[in-house]
Coordinates of C-alpha atoms in Angstrom, one line a residue:
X1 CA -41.9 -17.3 -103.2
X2 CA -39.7 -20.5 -103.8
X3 CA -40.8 -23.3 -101.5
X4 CA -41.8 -27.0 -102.3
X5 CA -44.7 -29.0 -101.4
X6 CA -44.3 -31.3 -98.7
X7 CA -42.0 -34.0 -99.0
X8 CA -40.8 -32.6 -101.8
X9 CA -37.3 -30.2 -101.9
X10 CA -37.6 -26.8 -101.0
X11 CA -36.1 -24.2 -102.9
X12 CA -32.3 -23.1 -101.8
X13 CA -33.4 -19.7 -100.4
X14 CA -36.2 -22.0 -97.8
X15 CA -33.2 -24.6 -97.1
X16 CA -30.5 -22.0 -96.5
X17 CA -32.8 -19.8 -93.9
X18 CA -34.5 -23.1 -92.1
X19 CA -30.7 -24.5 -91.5
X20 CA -30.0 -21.1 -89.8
X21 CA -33.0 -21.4 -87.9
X22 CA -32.6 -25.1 -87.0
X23 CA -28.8 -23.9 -86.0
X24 CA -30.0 -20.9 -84.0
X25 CA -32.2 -23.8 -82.1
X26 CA -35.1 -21.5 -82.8
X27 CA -33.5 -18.5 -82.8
X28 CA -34.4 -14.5 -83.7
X29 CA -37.8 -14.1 -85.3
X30 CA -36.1 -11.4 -87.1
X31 CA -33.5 -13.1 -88.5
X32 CA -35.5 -15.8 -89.6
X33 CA -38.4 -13.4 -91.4
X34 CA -35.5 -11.4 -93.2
X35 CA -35.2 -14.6 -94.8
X36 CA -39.4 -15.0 -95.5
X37 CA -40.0 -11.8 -96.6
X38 CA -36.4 -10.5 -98.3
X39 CA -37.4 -7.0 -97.8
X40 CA -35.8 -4.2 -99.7
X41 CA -36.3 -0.9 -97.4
X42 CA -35.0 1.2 -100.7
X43 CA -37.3 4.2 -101.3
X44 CA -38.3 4.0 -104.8
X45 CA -39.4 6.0 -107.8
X46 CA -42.2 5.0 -109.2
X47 CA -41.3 6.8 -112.2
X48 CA -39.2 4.1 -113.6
X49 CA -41.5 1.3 -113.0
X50 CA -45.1 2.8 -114.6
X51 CA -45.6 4.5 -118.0
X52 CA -48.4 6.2 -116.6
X53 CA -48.0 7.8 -113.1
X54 CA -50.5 7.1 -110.9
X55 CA -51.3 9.2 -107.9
X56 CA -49.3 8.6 -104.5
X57 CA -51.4 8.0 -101.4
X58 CA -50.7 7.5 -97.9
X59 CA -52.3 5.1 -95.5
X60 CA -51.8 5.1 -91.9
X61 CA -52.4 1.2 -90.6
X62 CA -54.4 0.4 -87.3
X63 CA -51.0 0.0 -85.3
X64 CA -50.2 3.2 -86.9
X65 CA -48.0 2.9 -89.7
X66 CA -47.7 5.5 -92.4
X67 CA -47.7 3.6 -95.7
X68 CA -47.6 5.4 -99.5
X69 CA -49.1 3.3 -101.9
X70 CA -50.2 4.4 -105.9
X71 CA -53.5 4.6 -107.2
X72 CA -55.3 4.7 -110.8
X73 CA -59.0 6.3 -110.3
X74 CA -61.3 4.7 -112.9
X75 CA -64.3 5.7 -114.2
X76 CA -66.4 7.9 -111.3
X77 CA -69.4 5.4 -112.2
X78 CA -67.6 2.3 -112.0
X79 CA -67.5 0.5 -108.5
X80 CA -64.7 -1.4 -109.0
X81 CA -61.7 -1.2 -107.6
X82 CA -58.9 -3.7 -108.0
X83 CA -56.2 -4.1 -105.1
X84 CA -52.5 -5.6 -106.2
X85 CA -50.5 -7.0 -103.9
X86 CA -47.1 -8.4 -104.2
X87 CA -44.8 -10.9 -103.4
X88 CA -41.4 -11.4 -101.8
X89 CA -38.7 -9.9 -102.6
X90 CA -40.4 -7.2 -104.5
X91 CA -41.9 -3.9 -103.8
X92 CA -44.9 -1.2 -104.7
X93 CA -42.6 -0.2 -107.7
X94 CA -42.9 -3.5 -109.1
X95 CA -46.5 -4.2 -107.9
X96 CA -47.5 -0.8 -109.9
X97 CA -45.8 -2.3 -113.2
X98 CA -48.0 -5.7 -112.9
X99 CA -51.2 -3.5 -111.8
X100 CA -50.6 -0.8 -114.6
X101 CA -51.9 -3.9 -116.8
X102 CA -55.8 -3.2 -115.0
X103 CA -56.1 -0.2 -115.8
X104 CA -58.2 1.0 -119.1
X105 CA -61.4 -0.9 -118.2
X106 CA -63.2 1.3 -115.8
X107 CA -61.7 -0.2 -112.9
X108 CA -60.0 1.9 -110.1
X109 CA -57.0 0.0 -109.4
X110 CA -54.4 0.4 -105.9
X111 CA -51.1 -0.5 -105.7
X112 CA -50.6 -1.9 -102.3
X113 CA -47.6 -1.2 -100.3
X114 CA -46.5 -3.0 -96.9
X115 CA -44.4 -1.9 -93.9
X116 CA -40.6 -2.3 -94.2
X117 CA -40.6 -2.6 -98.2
X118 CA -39.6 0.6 -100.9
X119 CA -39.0 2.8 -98.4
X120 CA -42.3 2.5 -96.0
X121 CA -40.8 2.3 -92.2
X122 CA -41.5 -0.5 -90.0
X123 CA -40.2 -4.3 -90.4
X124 CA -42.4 -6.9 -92.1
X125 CA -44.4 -9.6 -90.4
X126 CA -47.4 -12.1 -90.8
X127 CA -49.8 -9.9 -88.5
X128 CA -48.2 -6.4 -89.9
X129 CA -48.9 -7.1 -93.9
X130 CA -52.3 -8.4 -92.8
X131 CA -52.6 -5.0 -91.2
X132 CA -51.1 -2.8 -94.3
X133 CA -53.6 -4.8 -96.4
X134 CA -56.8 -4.0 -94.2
X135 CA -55.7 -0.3 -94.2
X136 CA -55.7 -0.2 -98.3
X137 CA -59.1 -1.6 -98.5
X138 CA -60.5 0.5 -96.2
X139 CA -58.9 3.7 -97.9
X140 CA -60.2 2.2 -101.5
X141 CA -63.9 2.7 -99.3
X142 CA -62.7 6.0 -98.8
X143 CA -61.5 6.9 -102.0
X144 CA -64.3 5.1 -104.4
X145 CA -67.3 5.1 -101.8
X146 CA -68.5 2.8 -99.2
X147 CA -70.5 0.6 -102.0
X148 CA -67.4 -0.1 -103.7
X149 CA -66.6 -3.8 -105.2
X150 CA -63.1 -4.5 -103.5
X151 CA -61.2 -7.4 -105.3
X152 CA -57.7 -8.3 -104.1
X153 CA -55.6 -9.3 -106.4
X154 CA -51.8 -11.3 -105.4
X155 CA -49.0 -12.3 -106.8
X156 CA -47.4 -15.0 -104.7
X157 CA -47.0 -13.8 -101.2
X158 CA -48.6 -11.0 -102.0
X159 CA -51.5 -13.9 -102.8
X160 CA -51.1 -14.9 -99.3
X161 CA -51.6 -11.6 -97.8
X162 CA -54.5 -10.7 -100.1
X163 CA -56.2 -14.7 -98.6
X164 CA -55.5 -13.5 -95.1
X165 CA -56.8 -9.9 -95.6
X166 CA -60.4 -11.6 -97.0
X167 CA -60.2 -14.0 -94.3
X168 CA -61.2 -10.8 -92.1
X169 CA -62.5 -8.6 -94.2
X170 CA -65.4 -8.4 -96.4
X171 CA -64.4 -8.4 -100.2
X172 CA -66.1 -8.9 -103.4
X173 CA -63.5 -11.3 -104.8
X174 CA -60.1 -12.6 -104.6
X175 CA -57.9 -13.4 -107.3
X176 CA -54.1 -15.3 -106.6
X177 CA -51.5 -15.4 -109.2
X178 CA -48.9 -18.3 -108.4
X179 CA -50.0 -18.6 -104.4
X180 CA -48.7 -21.3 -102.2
X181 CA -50.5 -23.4 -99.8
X182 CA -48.9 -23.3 -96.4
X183 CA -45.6 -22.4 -95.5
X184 CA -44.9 -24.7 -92.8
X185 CA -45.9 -27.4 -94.6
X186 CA -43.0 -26.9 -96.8
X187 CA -40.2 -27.1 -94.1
X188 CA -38.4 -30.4 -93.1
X189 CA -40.0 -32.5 -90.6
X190 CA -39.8 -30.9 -87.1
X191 CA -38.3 -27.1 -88.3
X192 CA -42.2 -26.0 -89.4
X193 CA -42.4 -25.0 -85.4
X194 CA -39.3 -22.8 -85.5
X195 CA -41.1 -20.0 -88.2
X196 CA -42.6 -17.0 -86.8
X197 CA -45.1 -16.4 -89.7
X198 CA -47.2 -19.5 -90.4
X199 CA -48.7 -18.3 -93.7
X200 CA -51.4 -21.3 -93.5
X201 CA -53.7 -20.3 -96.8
X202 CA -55.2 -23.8 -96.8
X203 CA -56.9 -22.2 -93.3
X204 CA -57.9 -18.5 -94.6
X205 CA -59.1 -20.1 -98.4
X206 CA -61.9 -22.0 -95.2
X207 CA -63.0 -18.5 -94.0
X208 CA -63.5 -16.6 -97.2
X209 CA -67.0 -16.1 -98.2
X210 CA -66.3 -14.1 -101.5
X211 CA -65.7 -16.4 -105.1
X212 CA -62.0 -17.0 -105.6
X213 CA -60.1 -17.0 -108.7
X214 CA -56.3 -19.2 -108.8
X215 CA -54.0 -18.9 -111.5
X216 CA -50.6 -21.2 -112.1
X217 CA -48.3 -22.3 -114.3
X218 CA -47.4 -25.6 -114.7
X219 CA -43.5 -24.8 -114.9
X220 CA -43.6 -22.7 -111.8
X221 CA -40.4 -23.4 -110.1
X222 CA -41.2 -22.0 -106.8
X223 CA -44.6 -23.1 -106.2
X224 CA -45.2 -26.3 -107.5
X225 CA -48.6 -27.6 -108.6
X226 CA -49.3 -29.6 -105.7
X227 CA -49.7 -26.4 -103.7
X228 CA -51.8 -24.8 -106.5
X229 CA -53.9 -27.7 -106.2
X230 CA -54.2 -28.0 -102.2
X231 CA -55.2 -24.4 -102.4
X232 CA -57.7 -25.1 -104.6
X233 CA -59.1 -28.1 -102.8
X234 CA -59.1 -26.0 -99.4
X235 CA -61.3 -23.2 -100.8
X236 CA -64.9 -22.9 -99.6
X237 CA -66.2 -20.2 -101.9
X238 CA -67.3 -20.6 -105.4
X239 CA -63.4 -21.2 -107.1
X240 CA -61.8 -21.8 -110.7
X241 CA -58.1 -22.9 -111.2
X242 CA -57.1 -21.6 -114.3
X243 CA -53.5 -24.0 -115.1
X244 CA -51.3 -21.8 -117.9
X245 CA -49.3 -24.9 -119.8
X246 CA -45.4 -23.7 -119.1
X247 CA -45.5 -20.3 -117.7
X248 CA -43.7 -20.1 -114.6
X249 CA -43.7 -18.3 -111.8
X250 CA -43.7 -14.2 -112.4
X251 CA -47.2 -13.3 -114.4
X252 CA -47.0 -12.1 -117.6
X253 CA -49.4 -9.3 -116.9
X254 CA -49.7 -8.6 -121.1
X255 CA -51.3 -12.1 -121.1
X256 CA -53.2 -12.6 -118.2
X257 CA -54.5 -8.9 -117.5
X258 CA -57.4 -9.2 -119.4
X259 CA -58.1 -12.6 -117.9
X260 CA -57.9 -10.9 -114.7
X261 CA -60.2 -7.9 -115.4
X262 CA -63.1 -10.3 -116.9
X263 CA -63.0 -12.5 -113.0
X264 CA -63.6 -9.3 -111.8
X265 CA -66.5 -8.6 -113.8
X266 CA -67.3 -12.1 -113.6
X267 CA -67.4 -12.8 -109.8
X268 CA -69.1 -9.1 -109.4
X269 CA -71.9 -10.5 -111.6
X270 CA -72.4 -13.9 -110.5
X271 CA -71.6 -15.2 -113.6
X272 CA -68.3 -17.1 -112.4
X273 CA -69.3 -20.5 -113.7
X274 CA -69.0 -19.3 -117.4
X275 CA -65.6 -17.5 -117.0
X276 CA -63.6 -17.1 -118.5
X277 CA -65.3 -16.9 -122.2
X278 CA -62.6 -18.4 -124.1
X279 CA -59.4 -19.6 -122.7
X280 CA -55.6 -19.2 -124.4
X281 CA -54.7 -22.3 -126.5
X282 CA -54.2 -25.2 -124.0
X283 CA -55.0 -23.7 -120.4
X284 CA -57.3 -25.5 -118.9
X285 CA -60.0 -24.9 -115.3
X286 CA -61.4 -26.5 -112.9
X287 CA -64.7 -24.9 -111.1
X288 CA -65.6 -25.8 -107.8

């Protein structure tokens, strides 16, 4: 999600859809969030995005809307189950080639899908996602038991959403892959107002009582590393920042998969201060 911290540029796509919105004197919501959220209503196959399929299921929100999303069971025994959501711009096809990474370790993993994206009906909004999000971790109660371990797991937006979604619901751990801070913050003095969707993470990281793990690149152009760190400084819950020297802003899911899987098994054991047990060749964290 390309954005800039305060004071700072913002990235063309936020400049070009805040001068509409300044333009439009504060305008139509929908116009402006078509903009946020870049929304591809394209039914996909998820065929061409997974080497191994994973089984379709649908979800039916609490405003009732019907939702297919993909899941890998794990092993019966394991209580894990890993929820991916992701960011803008994309869609569950995408989401499933990122998650297909967690799978192998025992884990169940869910591919998350939201209203208004790959085909799902519906139009996407700040209250609507946060919806489609609460749905899929109720279903992965359904589907693994209700003592599951649900850990959310974002990739930018989809970070966002997976914040706001453990801001209300009880999880067993989040983890945010290049996550920004607050999306008003980002906009020129005096436009912030005119958004419909706020997006304040610096508020949900407050409310969330389960450990949180952040990961960022230092040469991520669209979330810079003053967000990263005002995220980090806003969270309330046992955190560490793990800072990738020069990756940027999409995860390289071959590297960081296995990073992923061991904060899971990490924050499920309480054991988040010694994680992770070696890191790549000049990353560094910070533990809070």
């Amino acid at each position: 999600m390309t954005m800039g911290h305060r004071g700072r540029d913002v990235g063309p796509w936020m400049t070009a859809m805040l001068a509409a919105a300044a333009m439009m004197l504060g305008g139509c919501a929908s116009t402006v969030r078509e903009q946020i959220y870049k929304a591809d209503d394209t039914r996909i196959d998820i065929a061409q995005w997974v080497k191994a399929l994973p089984r379709a299921i649908p979800v039916r929100t609490e405003d009732g809307v019907a939702l297919t999303g993909y899941y890998w069971p794990g092993d019966p025994a394991d209580r894990d189950v890993l929820l991916f959501f992701h960011g803008r711009g994309s869609h569950q096809g995408v989401a499933a080639r990122y998650a297909e990474h967690l799978t192998g370790q025992g884990d169940h993993v869910i591919v998350v899908s939201y209203r208004g994206f790959g085909g799902n009906p519906g139009s996407p909004t700040q209250a609507g996602l946060m919806a489609d999000g609460r749905a899929y971790v109720a279903l992965a109660r359904q589907l693994v038991g209700p003592d599951a371990h649900v850990f959310l797991v974002g990739h930018s937006l989809g970070g966002a959403v997976a914040l706001h979604v453990a801001a209300t619901v009880t999880v067993s751990g989040v983890v945010t892959l290049s996550t920004f801070d607050k999306l008003t913050e980002s906009a020129p003095a005096g436009v912030g107002a005119l958004l419909p969707d706020k997006w304040n993470n610096l508020d949900a990281a407050t409310k969330i009582a389960a450990p949180l793990v952040m990961m960022h690149g230092t040469a991520d152009d669209r979330v810079d590393m003053g967000q990263a760190a005002a995220l980090f400084a806003a969270a309330r819950s046992p955190t560490d920042w793990l800072i990738a020297p020069g990756a940027g802003h999409n995860p390289d899911m071959i590297r960081i998969a296995p990073l992923v899987s061991e904060a899971v098994e990490a924050m499920d054991s309480g054991a988040l201060a010694r994680y992770p047990v070696a890191l790549p060749a000049g990353w560094e964290v910070r533990r809070k």
